[in-house]
Amino acid sequence: MSDYLVPVFDLGGVFIDWNPMYLFRKLFDTEEEAQWFQDYVCTSLWNIEFDAGTSYAEGIQQKTNHFPQYFDQISAYNHRWHEMISGLIQGTIDIQEELVAAEIPTFAITNFSREKFHECLEKYEFLRKFDGIVVSGNERLIKPDYRIFHRFLDRYSLSADQCVLIDDSFPNIVAARYLGMKAVHFADPAQARKELIDLGLPLKAV
């Protein structure tokens, strides 16, 4: 490893602009209907089950059993999942490319379903540039559970004080700092770049 802090990135909200509402707005006639569907049917808590290792086949079946009137819309959560991605966050990709060019190892710890991560790995080149990625769906552990951080550190022979987490979730930031990591609470690429420069990473000021 280099003398620099080791950047450890989140993916959703940091590299990937993912939001189920991007899809739900296509499935319903009004914003109110789409929002209700997210709040009461295909909820964020339900999505965490996939991040924790539940298969889409199992999760969709259970949900359609409870809400058979929404069978098509719930099924779309699987077969139209990629429509929940509006695009990539180019500014963060630029940061990664600069770090890779400077031969700084980069890693990720992500709450992501095993199935959908595999699809994204084939689709998005930036994912293949990381030196290692710990995926919650593979580990059946999700951030901010301390155990997924320990698993990452053990797997790549790192200590917490060698690492800086870049994540848009404040509970994940709190967990990382408790374990001894530095942490950047991601709001946008420009802010993250500035904070990483302040921590000594060899990035260009923009």
C-alpha positions as a printed Julia matrix, in Angstrom:
206×3 Matrix{Float64}:
   0.0     0.0     0.0
   1.03    3.61   -0.55
   1.73    6.22    2.11
  -1.59    7.86    1.28
  -4.9     7.07    2.93
  -6.73    4.26    1.14
 -10.0     5.57   -0.39
 -12.98    3.29    0.27
 -16.05    4.37   -1.69
 -19.75    3.77   -1.44
 -21.39    3.23   -4.85
 -25.07    4.21   -4.79
 -25.42    7.97   -4.51
 -21.66    8.42   -4.9
 -20.94    6.84   -8.3
 -24.41    5.71   -9.4
 -27.46    7.98   -9.43
 -29.98    5.34   -8.31
 -33.49    6.15   -7.2
 -36.55    3.84   -7.5
 -38.7     6.9    -8.19
 -37.06    7.2   -11.62
 -38.87    3.95  -12.48
 -42.03    4.48  -10.43
 -42.77    7.74  -12.25
 -42.98    5.68  -15.45
 -45.32    3.14  -13.87
 -47.93    5.56  -12.49
 -49.82    8.51  -13.88
 -49.1    10.94  -11.05
 -46.24   11.82   -8.7
 -48.57   11.15   -5.77
 -49.28    7.59   -6.9
 -45.58    6.91   -7.49
 -44.65    8.3    -4.08
 -47.37    6.28   -2.34
 -46.1     3.12   -4.02
 -42.59    3.82   -2.73
 -43.8     4.7     0.76
 -46.12    1.72    1.26
 -45.38   -1.06   -1.25
 -41.85   -1.21   -2.68
 -40.27    0.62    0.24
 -36.67    1.45    1.07
 -36.84   -1.03    3.96
 -37.92   -3.75    1.53
 -35.03   -2.91   -0.77
 -32.61   -3.48    2.13
 -33.65   -7.15    2.1
 -32.07   -7.5    -1.36
 -28.95   -5.69   -0.17
 -28.8    -8.2     2.69
 -28.91  -11.21    0.37
 -32.56  -11.99   -0.42
 -33.01  -13.04   -4.04
 -35.23  -10.98   -6.31
 -37.31  -14.03   -7.16
 -38.09  -14.59   -3.48
 -38.61  -10.93   -2.61
 -40.88  -10.21   -5.59
 -42.97  -13.31   -4.91
 -43.52  -12.38   -1.27
 -44.43   -8.8    -2.13
 -46.85   -9.71   -4.92
 -48.56  -12.15   -2.55
 -49.32   -9.18   -0.27
 -50.19   -6.73   -3.08
 -51.51   -8.81   -6.0
 -53.17   -5.72   -7.53
 -49.65   -4.32   -8.13
 -48.19   -7.47   -9.66
 -46.87   -5.72  -12.81
 -45.4    -2.76  -10.96
 -43.73   -4.92   -8.3
 -42.35   -7.27  -10.95
 -40.86   -4.23  -12.71
 -38.69   -3.71   -9.62
 -36.69   -6.66  -10.9
 -36.88   -6.75  -14.69
 -36.8    -2.96  -15.1
 -34.37   -2.32  -12.24
 -31.83   -0.53  -14.45
 -34.42    2.18  -15.16
 -33.88    3.24  -11.54
 -30.45    4.48  -12.62
 -30.5     7.88  -14.3
 -26.77    7.75  -14.98
 -23.34    7.83  -13.42
 -21.91   10.69  -11.34
 -19.07   11.76  -13.61
 -17.29   13.91  -11.04
 -16.73   10.9    -8.8
 -15.55    8.8   -11.72
 -13.05   11.58  -12.45
 -11.76   11.32   -8.88
 -11.36    7.57   -9.21
  -9.52    7.91  -12.52
  -7.07   10.39  -11.01
  -6.42    8.09   -8.06
  -5.88    5.09  -10.32
  -3.51    7.13  -12.5
  -1.58    8.07   -9.35
  -1.38    4.35   -8.46
  -3.48    4.82   -5.32
  -5.38    1.6    -4.51
  -9.15    2.18   -4.46
 -11.81    0.02   -2.82
 -15.55   -0.01   -2.22
 -17.96   -1.22    0.43
 -21.47   -1.16   -0.95
 -24.99   -2.08    0.09
 -26.02   -3.77   -3.15
 -27.89   -6.92   -4.11
 -25.66   -9.72   -5.32
 -27.69  -10.14   -8.52
 -27.85   -6.49   -9.52
 -24.21   -5.86   -8.65
 -23.18   -8.65  -11.02
 -25.23   -7.02  -13.79
 -23.69   -3.61  -13.08
 -20.18   -5.08  -12.98
 -20.62   -6.2   -16.57
 -22.17   -2.89  -17.63
 -20.0    -0.24  -15.94
 -16.28   -0.13  -16.58
 -15.47    1.99  -13.5
 -16.44   -0.92  -11.22
 -13.69   -3.05  -12.71
 -11.04   -0.47  -11.78
 -11.37   -1.0    -8.03
  -8.74   -3.09   -6.27
 -11.48   -4.75   -4.28
 -15.21   -4.43   -3.56
 -17.15   -5.82   -0.62
 -20.81   -6.28   -1.62
 -23.4    -6.59    1.13
 -25.5    -9.07   -0.83
 -22.55  -11.46   -1.0
 -21.67  -11.03    2.66
 -25.25  -10.96    4.0
 -24.18   -7.96    6.06
 -25.14   -4.36    5.39
 -23.65   -1.04    6.39
 -23.61    0.42    9.0
 -23.12   -3.01   10.66
 -19.55   -2.91   11.98
 -19.02   -6.5    10.85
 -18.98   -5.59    7.15
 -16.26   -3.01    7.81
 -14.22   -5.59    9.76
 -14.69   -8.09    6.94
 -13.37   -5.53    4.45
 -10.34   -4.7     6.6
  -9.53   -8.38    7.19
  -9.97   -9.34    3.54
  -7.58   -6.69    2.25
  -5.17   -6.68    5.22
  -5.85   -3.05    6.09
  -6.18   -1.24    9.38
  -8.97    1.26    9.97
  -6.58    4.18   10.4
  -5.2     3.55    6.88
  -8.59    4.16    5.26
 -10.98    6.96    4.39
 -14.62    6.11    3.67
 -16.51    8.21    1.13
 -20.25    7.63    1.66
 -23.49    9.57    1.32
 -25.12    7.88    4.35
 -24.4     9.56    7.67
 -24.93    6.38    9.77
 -22.21    4.72    7.66
 -19.92    7.69    8.28
 -20.53    7.41   12.03
 -19.74    3.68   11.99
 -16.54    4.19   10.01
 -15.3     6.92   12.33
 -16.12    4.81   15.39
 -13.88    2.07   13.99
 -11.05    4.54   13.43
 -11.43    5.34    9.75
 -11.35    8.83    8.37
 -14.61    9.62    6.59
 -15.99   12.04    4.01
 -19.78   12.51    4.1
 -20.44   12.74    0.37
 -22.69   15.53   -0.88
 -21.26   16.07   -4.36
 -17.99   15.36   -6.2
 -16.56   18.87   -5.72
 -17.0    18.74   -1.94
 -15.62   15.19   -1.77
 -12.61   16.15   -3.9
 -11.82   19.11   -1.63
 -12.04   17.01    1.54
  -9.89   14.25    0.05
  -7.27   16.84   -0.97
  -7.35   18.17    2.6
  -6.65   14.6     3.78
  -3.59   14.47    1.54
  -4.85   12.52   -1.48
  -3.08   13.51   -4.74
  -6.04   15.05   -6.56
  -6.18   18.2    -8.67
  -7.99   21.15   -7.19
 -10.82   22.29   -9.45
